[in-house]
Amino acid sequence: MIKTKRWNDRREADDGFRLLICRYRPRALPKNKETWDLWWSQLGPSKELHAAFYGKHGQLPITWEEYRRRYLEEMKGEVQRESIAVLAEKIAQGKTITLLCSSACTDAAHCHRTLLKELIEQEATRLQRDKK
């Protein structure tokens, strides 16, 4: 099972392994206040994609559709594919993972954590099918 939350959402007993998947670590947060078990920044959008989506550096923000297309393309990289495979294996074994994103990301439907969840689920399904 894969859950998605913001990093500052309350930890629940059924969250399982909590993985922060932001490109940037939350600012001014002491290590002893971290709410995640591990941080994999490689599963967050690239710095360039993050800036494009939020309209930084004087550019107009890109659309969700463009962001989605570019994020999914970024997740085809070797490091990202390997990371997704590791998470899919855990899901296929019946473990729970909670993907954590920025506290500013209030709309899960328009967040990379939801896109990543779909990629992991697809890979877990493929793994289970291949084992049969």
XYZ file of C-alpha atoms in Angstrom:
132
model
C 0.000 0.000 0.000
C 1.192 3.477 -0.824
C -0.058 6.556 0.973
C 0.736 10.182 0.199
C 0.941 13.108 2.591
C 2.721 16.360 3.201
C 5.810 16.027 5.385
C 4.186 17.960 8.217
C 0.965 15.904 8.256
C 0.494 13.909 11.422
C 2.229 10.524 11.552
C -0.237 7.667 11.843
C 0.385 4.122 13.014
C -0.330 2.694 9.543
C 2.028 5.045 7.657
C 4.735 2.417 7.473
C 7.990 3.690 5.981
C 7.829 7.468 5.484
C 9.859 8.712 2.521
C 10.438 12.400 1.789
C 10.487 12.879 -1.994
C 11.082 16.630 -2.304
C 13.999 18.107 -4.209
C 14.582 20.463 -1.285
C 14.646 19.600 2.412
C 12.224 21.737 4.471
C 14.008 24.909 5.577
C 15.023 25.617 9.155
C 13.786 22.223 10.349
C 16.102 20.688 12.945
C 17.097 17.049 12.317
C 15.306 15.983 15.501
C 12.013 17.357 14.096
C 12.140 15.376 10.851
C 8.960 13.374 10.240
C 10.415 10.990 7.662
C 12.577 7.887 7.778
C 14.567 8.650 4.633
C 14.908 11.461 2.065
C 15.301 10.614 -1.621
C 15.588 13.955 -3.400
C 16.122 12.130 -6.713
C 12.394 11.338 -6.755
C 11.450 15.000 -6.572
C 11.249 17.169 -9.679
C 14.552 18.584 -10.921
C 15.488 22.093 -9.815
C 14.664 23.321 -13.318
C 11.233 21.678 -13.380
C 10.455 22.917 -9.871
C 11.360 26.480 -10.913
C 9.317 26.208 -14.116
C 6.209 25.005 -12.281
C 6.361 27.807 -9.731
C 7.313 30.475 -12.255
C 10.660 31.309 -10.685
C 13.445 33.313 -12.326
C 10.970 35.563 -14.144
C 9.349 32.808 -16.200
C 5.641 32.128 -16.479
C 4.541 29.002 -14.593
C 4.082 25.946 -16.797
C 0.763 24.080 -16.875
C 0.053 20.966 -14.854
C -0.020 18.941 -18.075
C 3.478 20.150 -19.026
C 4.739 19.563 -15.491
C 3.286 16.045 -15.497
C 4.851 15.214 -18.867
C 8.268 16.503 -17.841
C 8.212 14.873 -14.390
C 7.306 11.480 -15.848
C 10.141 11.897 -18.356
C 12.578 12.691 -15.532
C 11.533 9.516 -13.719
C 12.847 7.474 -16.663
C 16.422 8.216 -15.562
C 18.512 5.295 -14.341
C 18.713 6.406 -10.700
C 14.994 7.161 -10.599
C 14.040 3.834 -12.223
C 16.196 1.969 -9.698
C 14.623 3.898 -6.804
C 11.118 3.173 -8.092
C 11.993 -0.520 -8.450
C 13.201 -0.692 -4.830
C 9.960 0.883 -3.600
C 7.823 -1.334 -5.855
C 9.518 -4.426 -4.444
C 8.621 -3.323 -0.915
C 5.006 -2.753 -1.978
C 4.917 -6.146 -3.711
C 6.082 -7.660 -0.397
C 3.050 -6.100 1.312
C 4.840 -3.245 3.065
C 3.349 0.231 3.425
C 5.152 3.333 2.222
C 4.034 6.907 2.718
C 5.378 9.372 0.163
C 5.896 12.802 1.713
C 6.017 16.096 -0.150
C 6.229 19.784 0.684
C 3.960 21.385 3.255
C 3.047 23.960 0.578
C 1.727 21.231 -1.719
C -1.914 21.141 -0.629
C -3.461 19.597 -3.768
C -2.396 15.959 -4.007
C -4.038 15.664 -7.437
C -1.538 18.216 -8.762
C 1.584 16.973 -6.989
C 4.438 14.762 -8.078
C 3.795 12.495 -5.079
C 0.616 11.249 -6.796
C 2.438 10.739 -10.098
C 5.197 8.838 -8.301
C 2.655 6.709 -6.459
C 1.189 5.656 -9.823
C 4.639 4.766 -11.193
C 5.459 2.648 -8.134
C 2.090 0.887 -8.277
C 2.577 0.101 -11.974
C 6.011 -1.359 -11.272
C 4.719 -3.376 -8.281
C 1.932 -4.802 -10.466
C 4.497 -5.748 -13.114
C 6.682 -7.442 -10.488
C 3.767 -9.455 -9.114
C 2.689 -10.464 -12.629
C 6.235 -11.571 -13.524
C 6.444 -13.739 -10.391
C 3.407 -15.787 -11.451
